mmCIF file of C-alpha atoms and ligand atoms in Angstrom:
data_model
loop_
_atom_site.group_PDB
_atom_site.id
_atom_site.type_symbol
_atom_site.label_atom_id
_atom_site.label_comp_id
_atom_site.label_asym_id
_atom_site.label_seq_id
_atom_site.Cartn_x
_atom_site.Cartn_y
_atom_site.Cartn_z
ATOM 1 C CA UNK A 1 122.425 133.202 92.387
ATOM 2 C CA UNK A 2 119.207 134.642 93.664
ATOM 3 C CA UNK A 3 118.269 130.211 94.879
ATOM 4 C CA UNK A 4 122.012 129.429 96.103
ATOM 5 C CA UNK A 5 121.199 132.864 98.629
ATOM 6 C CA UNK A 6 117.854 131.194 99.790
ATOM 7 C CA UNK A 7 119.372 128.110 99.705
ATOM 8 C CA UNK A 8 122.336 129.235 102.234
ATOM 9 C CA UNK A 9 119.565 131.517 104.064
ATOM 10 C CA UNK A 10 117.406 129.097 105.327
ATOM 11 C CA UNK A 11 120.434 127.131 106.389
ATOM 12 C CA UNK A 12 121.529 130.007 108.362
ATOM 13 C CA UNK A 13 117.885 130.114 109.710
ATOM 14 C CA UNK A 14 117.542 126.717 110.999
ATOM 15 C CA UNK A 15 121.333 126.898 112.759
ATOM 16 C CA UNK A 16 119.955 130.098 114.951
ATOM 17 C CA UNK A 17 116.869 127.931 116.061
ATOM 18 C CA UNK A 18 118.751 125.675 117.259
ATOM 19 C CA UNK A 19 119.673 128.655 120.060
ATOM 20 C CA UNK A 20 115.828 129.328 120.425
ATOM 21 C CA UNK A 21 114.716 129.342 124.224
ATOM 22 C CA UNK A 22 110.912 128.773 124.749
ATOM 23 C CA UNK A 23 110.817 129.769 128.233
ATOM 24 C CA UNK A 24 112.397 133.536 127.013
ATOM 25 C CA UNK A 25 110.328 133.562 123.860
ATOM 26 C CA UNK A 26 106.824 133.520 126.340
ATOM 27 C CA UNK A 27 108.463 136.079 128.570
ATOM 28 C CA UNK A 28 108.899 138.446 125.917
ATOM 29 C CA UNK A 29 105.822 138.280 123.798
ATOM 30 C CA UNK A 30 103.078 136.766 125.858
ATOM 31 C CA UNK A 31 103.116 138.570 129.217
ATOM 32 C CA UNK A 32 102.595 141.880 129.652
ATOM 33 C CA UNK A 33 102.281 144.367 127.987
ATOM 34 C CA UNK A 34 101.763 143.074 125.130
ATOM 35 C CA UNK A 35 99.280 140.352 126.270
ATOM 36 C CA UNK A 36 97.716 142.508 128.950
ATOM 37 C CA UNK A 37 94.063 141.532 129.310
ATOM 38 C CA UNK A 38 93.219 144.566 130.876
ATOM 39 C CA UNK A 39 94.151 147.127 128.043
ATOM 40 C CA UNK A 40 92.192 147.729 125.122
ATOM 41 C CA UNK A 41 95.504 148.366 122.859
ATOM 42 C CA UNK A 42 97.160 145.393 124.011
ATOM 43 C CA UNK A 43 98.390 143.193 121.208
ATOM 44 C CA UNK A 44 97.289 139.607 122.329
ATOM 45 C CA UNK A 45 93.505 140.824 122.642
ATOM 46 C CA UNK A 46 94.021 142.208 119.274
ATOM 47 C CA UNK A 47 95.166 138.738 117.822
ATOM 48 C CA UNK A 48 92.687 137.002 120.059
ATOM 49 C CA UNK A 49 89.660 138.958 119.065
ATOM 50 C CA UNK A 50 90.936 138.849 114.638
ATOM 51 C CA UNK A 51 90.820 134.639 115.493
ATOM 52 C CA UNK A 52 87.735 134.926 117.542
ATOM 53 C CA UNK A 53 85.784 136.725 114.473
ATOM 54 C CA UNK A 54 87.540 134.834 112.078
ATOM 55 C CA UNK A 55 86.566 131.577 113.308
ATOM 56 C CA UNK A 56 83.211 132.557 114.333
ATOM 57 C CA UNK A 57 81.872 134.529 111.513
ATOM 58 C CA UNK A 58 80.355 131.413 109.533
ATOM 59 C CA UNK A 59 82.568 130.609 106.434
ATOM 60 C CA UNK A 60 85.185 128.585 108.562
ATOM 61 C CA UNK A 61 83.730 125.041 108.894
ATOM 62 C CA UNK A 62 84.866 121.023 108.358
ATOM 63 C CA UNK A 63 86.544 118.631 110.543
ATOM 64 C CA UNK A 64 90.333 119.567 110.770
ATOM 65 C CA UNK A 65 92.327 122.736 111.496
ATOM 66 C CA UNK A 66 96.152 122.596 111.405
ATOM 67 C CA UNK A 67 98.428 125.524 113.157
ATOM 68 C CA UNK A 68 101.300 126.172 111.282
ATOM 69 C CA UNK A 69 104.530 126.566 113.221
ATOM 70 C CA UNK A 70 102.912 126.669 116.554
ATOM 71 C CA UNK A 71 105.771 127.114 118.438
ATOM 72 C CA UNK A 72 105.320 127.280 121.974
ATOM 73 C CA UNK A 73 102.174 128.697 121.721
ATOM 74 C CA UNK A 74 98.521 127.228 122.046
ATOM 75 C CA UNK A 75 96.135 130.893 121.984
ATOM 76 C CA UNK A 76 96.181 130.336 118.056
ATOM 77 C CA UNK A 77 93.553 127.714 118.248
ATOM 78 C CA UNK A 78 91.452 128.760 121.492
ATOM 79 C CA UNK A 79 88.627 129.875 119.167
ATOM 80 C CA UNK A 80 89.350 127.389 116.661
ATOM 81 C CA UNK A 81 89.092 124.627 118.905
ATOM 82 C CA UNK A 82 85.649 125.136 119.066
ATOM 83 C CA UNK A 83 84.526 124.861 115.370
ATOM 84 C CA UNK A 84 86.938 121.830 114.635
ATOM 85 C CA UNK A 85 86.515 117.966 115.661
ATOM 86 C CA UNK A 86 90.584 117.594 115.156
ATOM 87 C CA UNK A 87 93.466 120.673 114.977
ATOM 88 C CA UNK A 88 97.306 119.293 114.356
ATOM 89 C CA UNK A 89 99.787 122.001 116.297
ATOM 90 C CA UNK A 90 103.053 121.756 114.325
ATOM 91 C CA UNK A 91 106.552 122.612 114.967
ATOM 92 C CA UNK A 92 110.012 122.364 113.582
ATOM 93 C CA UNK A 93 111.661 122.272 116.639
ATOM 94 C CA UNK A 94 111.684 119.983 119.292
ATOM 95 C CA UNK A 95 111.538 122.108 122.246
ATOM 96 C CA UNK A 96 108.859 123.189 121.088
ATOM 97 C CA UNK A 97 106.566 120.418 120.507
ATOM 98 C CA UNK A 98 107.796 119.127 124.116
ATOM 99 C CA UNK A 99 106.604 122.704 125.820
ATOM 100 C CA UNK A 100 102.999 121.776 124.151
ATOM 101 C CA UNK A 101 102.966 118.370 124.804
ATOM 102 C CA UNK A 102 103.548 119.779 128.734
ATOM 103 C CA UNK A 103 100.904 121.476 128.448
ATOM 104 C CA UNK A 104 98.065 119.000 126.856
ATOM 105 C CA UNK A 105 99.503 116.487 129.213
ATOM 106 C CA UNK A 106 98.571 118.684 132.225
ATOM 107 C CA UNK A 107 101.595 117.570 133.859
ATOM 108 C CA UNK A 108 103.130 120.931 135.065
ATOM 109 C CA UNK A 109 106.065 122.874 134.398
ATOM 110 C CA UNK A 110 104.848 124.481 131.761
ATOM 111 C CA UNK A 111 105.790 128.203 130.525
ATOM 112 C CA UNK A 112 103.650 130.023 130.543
ATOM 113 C CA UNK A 113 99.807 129.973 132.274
ATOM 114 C CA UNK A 114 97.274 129.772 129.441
ATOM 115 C CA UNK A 115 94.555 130.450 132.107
ATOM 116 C CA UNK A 116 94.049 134.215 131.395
ATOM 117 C CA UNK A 117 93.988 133.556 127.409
ATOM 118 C CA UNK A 118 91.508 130.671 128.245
ATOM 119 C CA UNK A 119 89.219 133.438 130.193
ATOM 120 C CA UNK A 120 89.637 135.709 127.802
ATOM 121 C CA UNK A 121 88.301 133.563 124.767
ATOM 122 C CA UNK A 122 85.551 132.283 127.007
ATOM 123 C CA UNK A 123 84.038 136.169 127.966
ATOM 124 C CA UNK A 124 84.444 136.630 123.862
ATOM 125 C CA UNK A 125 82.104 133.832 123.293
ATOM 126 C CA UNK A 126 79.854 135.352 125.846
ATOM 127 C CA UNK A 127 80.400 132.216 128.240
ATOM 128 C CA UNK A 128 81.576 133.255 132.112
ATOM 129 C CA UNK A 129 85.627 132.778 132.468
ATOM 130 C CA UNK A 130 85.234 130.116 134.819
ATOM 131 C CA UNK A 131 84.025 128.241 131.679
ATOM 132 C CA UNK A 132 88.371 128.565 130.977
ATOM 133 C CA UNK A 133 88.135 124.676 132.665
ATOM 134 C CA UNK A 134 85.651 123.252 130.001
ATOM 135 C CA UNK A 135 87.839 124.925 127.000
ATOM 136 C CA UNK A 136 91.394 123.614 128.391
ATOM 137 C CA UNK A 137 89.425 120.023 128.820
ATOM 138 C CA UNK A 138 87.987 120.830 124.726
ATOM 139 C CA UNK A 139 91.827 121.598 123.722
ATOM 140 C CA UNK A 140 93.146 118.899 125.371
ATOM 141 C CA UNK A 141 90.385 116.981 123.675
ATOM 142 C CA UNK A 142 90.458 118.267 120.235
ATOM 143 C CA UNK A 143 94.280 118.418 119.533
ATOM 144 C CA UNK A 144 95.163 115.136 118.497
ATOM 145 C CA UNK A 145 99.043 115.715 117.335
ATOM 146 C CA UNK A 146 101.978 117.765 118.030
ATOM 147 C CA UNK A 147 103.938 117.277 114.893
ATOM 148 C CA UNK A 148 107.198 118.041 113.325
ATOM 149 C CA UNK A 149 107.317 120.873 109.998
ATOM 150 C CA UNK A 150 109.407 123.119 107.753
ATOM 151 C CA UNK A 151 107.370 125.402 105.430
ATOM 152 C CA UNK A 152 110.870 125.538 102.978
ATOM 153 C CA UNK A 153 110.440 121.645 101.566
ATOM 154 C CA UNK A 154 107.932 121.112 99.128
ATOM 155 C CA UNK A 155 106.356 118.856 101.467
ATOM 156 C CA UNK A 156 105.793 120.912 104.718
ATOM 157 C CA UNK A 157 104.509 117.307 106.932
ATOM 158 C CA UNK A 158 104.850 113.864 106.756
ATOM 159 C CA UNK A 159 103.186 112.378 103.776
ATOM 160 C CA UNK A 160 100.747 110.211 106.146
ATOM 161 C CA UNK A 161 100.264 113.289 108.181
ATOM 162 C CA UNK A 162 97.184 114.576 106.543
ATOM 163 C CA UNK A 163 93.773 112.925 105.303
ATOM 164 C CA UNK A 164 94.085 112.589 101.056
ATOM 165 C CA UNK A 165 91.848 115.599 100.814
ATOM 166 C CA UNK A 166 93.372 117.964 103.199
ATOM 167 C CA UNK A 167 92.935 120.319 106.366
ATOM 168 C CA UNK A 168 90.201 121.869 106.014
ATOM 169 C CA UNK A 169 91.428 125.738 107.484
ATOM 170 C CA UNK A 170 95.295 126.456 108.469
ATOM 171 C CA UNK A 171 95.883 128.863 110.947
ATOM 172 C CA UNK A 172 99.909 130.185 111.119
ATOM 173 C CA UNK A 173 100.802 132.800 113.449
ATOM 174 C CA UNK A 174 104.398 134.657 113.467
ATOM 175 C CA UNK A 175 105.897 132.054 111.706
ATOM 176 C CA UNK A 176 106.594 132.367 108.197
ATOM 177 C CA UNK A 177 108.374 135.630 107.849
ATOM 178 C CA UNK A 178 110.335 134.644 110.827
ATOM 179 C CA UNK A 179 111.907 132.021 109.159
ATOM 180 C CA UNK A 180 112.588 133.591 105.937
ATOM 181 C CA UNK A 181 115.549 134.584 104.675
ATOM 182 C CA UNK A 182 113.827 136.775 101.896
ATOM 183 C CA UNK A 183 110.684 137.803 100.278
ATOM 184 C CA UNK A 184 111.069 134.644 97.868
ATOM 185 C CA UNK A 185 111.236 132.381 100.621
ATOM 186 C CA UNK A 186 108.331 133.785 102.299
ATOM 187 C CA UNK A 187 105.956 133.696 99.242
ATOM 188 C CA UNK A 188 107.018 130.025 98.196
ATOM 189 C CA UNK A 189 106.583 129.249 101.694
ATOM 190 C CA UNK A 190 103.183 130.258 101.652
ATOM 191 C CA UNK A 191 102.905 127.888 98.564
ATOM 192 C CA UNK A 192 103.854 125.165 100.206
ATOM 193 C CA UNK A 193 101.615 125.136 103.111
ATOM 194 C CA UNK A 194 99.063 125.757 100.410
ATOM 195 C CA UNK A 195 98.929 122.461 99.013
ATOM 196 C CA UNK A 196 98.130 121.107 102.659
ATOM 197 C CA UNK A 197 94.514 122.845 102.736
ATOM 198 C CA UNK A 198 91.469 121.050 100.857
ATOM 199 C CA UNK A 199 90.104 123.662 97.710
ATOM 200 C CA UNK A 200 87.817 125.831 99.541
ATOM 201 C CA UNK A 201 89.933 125.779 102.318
ATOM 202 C CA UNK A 202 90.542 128.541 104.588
ATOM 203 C CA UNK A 203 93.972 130.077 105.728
ATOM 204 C CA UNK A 204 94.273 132.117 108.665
ATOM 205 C CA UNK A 205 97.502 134.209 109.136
ATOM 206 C CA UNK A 206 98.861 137.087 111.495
ATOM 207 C CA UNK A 207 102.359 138.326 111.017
ATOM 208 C CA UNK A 208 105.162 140.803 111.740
ATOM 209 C CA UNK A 209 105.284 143.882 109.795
ATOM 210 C CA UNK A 210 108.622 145.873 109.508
ATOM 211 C CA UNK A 211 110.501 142.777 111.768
ATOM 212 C CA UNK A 212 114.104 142.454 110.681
ATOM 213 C CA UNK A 213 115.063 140.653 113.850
ATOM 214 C CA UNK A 214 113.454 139.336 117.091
ATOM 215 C CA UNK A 215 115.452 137.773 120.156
ATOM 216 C CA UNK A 216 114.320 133.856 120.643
ATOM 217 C CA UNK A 217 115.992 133.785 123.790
ATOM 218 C CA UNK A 218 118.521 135.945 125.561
ATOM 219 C CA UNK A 219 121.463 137.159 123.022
ATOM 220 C CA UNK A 220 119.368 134.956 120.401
ATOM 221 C CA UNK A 221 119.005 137.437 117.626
ATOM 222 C CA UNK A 222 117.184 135.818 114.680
ATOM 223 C CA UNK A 223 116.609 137.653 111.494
ATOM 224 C CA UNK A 224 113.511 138.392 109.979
ATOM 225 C CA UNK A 225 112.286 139.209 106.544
ATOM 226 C CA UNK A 226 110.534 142.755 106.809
ATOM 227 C CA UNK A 227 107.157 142.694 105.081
ATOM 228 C CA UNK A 228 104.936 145.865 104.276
ATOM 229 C CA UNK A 229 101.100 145.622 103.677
ATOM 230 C CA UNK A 230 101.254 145.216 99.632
ATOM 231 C CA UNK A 231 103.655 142.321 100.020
ATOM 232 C CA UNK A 232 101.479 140.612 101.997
ATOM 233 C CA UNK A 233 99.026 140.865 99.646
ATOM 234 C CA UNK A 234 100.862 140.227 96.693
ATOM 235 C CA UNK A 235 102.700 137.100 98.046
ATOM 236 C CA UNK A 236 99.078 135.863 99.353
ATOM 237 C CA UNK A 237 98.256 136.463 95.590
ATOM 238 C CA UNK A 238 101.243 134.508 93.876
ATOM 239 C CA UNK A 239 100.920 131.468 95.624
ATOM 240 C CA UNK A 240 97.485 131.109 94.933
ATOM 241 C CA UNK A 241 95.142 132.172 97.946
ATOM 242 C CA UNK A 242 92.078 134.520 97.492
ATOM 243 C CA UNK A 243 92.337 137.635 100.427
ATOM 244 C CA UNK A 244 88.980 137.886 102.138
ATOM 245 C CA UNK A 245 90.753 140.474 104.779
ATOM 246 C CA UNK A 246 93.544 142.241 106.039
ATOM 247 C CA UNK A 247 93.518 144.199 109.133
ATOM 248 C CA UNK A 248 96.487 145.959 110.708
ATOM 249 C CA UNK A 249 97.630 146.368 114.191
ATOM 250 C CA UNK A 250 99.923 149.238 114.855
ATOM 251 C CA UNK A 251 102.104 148.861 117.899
ATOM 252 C CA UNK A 252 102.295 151.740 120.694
ATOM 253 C CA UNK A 253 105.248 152.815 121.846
ATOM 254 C CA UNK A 254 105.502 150.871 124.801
ATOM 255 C CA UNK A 255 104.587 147.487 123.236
ATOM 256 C CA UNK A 256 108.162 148.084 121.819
ATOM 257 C CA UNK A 257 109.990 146.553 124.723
ATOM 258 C CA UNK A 258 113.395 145.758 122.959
ATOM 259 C CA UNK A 259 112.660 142.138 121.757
ATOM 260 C CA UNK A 260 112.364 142.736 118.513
ATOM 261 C CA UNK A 261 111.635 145.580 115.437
ATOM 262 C CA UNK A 262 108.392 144.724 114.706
ATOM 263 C CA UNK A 263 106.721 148.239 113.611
ATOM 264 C CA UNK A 264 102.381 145.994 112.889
ATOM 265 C CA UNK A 265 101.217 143.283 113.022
ATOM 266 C CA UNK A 266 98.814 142.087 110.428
ATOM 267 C CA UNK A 267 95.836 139.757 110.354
ATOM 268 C CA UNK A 268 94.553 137.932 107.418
ATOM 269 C CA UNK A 269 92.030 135.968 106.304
ATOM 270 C CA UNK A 270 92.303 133.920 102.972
ATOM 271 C CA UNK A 271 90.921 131.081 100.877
ATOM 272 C CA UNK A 272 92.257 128.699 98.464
ATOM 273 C CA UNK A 273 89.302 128.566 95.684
HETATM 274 N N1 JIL B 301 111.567 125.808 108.591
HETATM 275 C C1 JIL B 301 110.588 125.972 109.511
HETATM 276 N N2 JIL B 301 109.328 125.542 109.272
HETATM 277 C C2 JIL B 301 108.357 125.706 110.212
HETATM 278 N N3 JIL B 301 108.568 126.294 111.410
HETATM 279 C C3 JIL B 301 109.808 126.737 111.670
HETATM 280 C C4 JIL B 301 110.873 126.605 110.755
HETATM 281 N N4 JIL B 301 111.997 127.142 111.320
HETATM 282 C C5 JIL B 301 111.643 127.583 112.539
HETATM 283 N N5 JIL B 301 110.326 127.334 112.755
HETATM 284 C C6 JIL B 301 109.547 127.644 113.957
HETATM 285 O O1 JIL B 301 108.916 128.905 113.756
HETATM 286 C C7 JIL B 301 109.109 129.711 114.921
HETATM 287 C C8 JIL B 301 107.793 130.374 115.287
HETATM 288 S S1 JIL B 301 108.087 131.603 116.532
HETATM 289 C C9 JIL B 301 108.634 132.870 115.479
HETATM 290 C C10 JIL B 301 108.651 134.190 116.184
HETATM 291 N N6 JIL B 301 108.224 135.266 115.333
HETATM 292 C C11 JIL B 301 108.742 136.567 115.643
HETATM 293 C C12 JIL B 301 108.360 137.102 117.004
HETATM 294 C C13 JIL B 301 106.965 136.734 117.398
HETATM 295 C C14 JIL B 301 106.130 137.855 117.920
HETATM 296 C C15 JIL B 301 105.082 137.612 118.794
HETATM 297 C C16 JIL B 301 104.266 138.666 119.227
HETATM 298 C C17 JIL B 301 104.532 139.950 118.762
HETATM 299 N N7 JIL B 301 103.710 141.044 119.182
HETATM 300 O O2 JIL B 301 103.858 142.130 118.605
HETATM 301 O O3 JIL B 301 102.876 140.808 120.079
HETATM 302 C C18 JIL B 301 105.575 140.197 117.878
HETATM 303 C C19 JIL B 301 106.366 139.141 117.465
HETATM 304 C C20 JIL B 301 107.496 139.361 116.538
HETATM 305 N N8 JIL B 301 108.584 138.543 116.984
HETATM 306 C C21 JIL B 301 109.638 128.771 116.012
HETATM 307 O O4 JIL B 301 108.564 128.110 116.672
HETATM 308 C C22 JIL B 301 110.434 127.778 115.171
HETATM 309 O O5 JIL B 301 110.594 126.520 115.790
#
């Protein structure tokens, strides 16, 4: 019973996307307040600063990072971009993968203005913000493919997509508990997108804690499977990934703005031995 449920859950999932709104989606969550560069406790300079360090700290190294259900985001890899010769952005939905491609093709129209998020990675690598110009050049550079995904087959990507022996770090931010219909789903997600990173490999991964719904656009409510702390950890731990760290975000009240439930946010850093 328990795998006819999943089964008819994720089905349910992927009919709401088809409702998600991009445009909405960066309102809500990536303007302010909750990605206000000017306040300490905002949640984007949170996020920004767990990449930064995680990217930065010396363990993370090879040739390609992949970003697991960018959506129509790019701030995931602004660190990242750095320490990488190649990073994939992937997405299951069109729309999405059109609002990045926008973006890396410079062409305008786009939904959001990265520029602030480009300064603000810069001044954490202790380079002026006007350097933002030289890193949106490096992204532009560095990400080579906007490609489609869905964490629930077996085989997340296109079988060509990857080199034999792997990625060499995944980063996935907000995605996989947002398109889970339950805890099982979630963990054998994570399983999945396992067998796409190289032995040794490193997984990067911030998520919702207590979500049970966010709006993806306006009357677009999409269900979410709540997570605590020791799930986390113990679906990291069943599908095979070794937790280097966990840190936890919790929000203030007025980074609840109605979009969503979400009570944390959590940060983690992982490795597949
Ligand atoms: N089967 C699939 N496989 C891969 N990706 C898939 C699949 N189905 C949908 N997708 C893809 O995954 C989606 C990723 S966006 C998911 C949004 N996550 C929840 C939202 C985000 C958010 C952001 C910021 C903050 N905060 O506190 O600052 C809180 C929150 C909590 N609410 C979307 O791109 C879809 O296109």
């Amino acid at each position: 019973m328990e795998i006819k449920g999943t089964e008819n859950g994720i089905a349910a999932m992927a009919a709401c996307y088809q409702r998600f709104d991009p445009a909405a989606y960066l309102q809500y969550n990536y303007t302010p307040p909750r990605a206000d560069f000017e306040r300490k406790d905002s949640i984007v300079p949170w996020k920004l600063a767990c990449l930064h360090r995680a990217f930065t700290e010396g363990d993370v190294s090879g040739e390609l990072l992949v970003d697991i259900g960018s959506g129509p985001t790019l701030y995931q890899v602004l660190s990242g971009c750095e320490v990488f010769k190649e990073v994939l952005l992937t997405d299951y939905l069109e729309v999405n993968r059109q609002e990045l491609r926008r973006w890396l093709q410079d062409e305008g129209g786009c939904g959001l203005d990265w520029t602030p998020y480009l300064q603000h990675v810069c001044k954490l690598e202790g380079r002026r913000p006007s350097a933002w110009t030289e890193k949106a050049a490096k992204l532009r550079h560095v990400i080579t493919d906007i490609l489609p995904i869905d964490v629930h087959s077996a085989q997340p990507l296109a079988p060509d997509a990857l080199p034999s022996a792997g990625a060499d770090c995944l980063v996935s931010c907000f995605c996989l508990e947002s398109v889970s219909p339950d805890l099982a789903a979630f963990t054998k997600a994570l399983g999945h997108i396992r067998k796409l990173l190289r032995p040794g490999g490193h997984l990067l991964l911030i998520g919702a804690l207590g979500e049970s719904y966010y709006f993806g656009g306006p009357g677009v409510k999409i269900p979410v499977v709540p997570l605590n702390e020791a799930q986390v950890c113990a679906s990291l731990n069943e599908s095979g990934y070794n937790l280097i760290r966990l840190e936890v975000y919790t929000l203030p009240q007025d980074m609840r703005v109605g979009v969503d439930d979400v009570s944390g946010v959590f940060f983690v850093k992982a490795k597949k031995e």
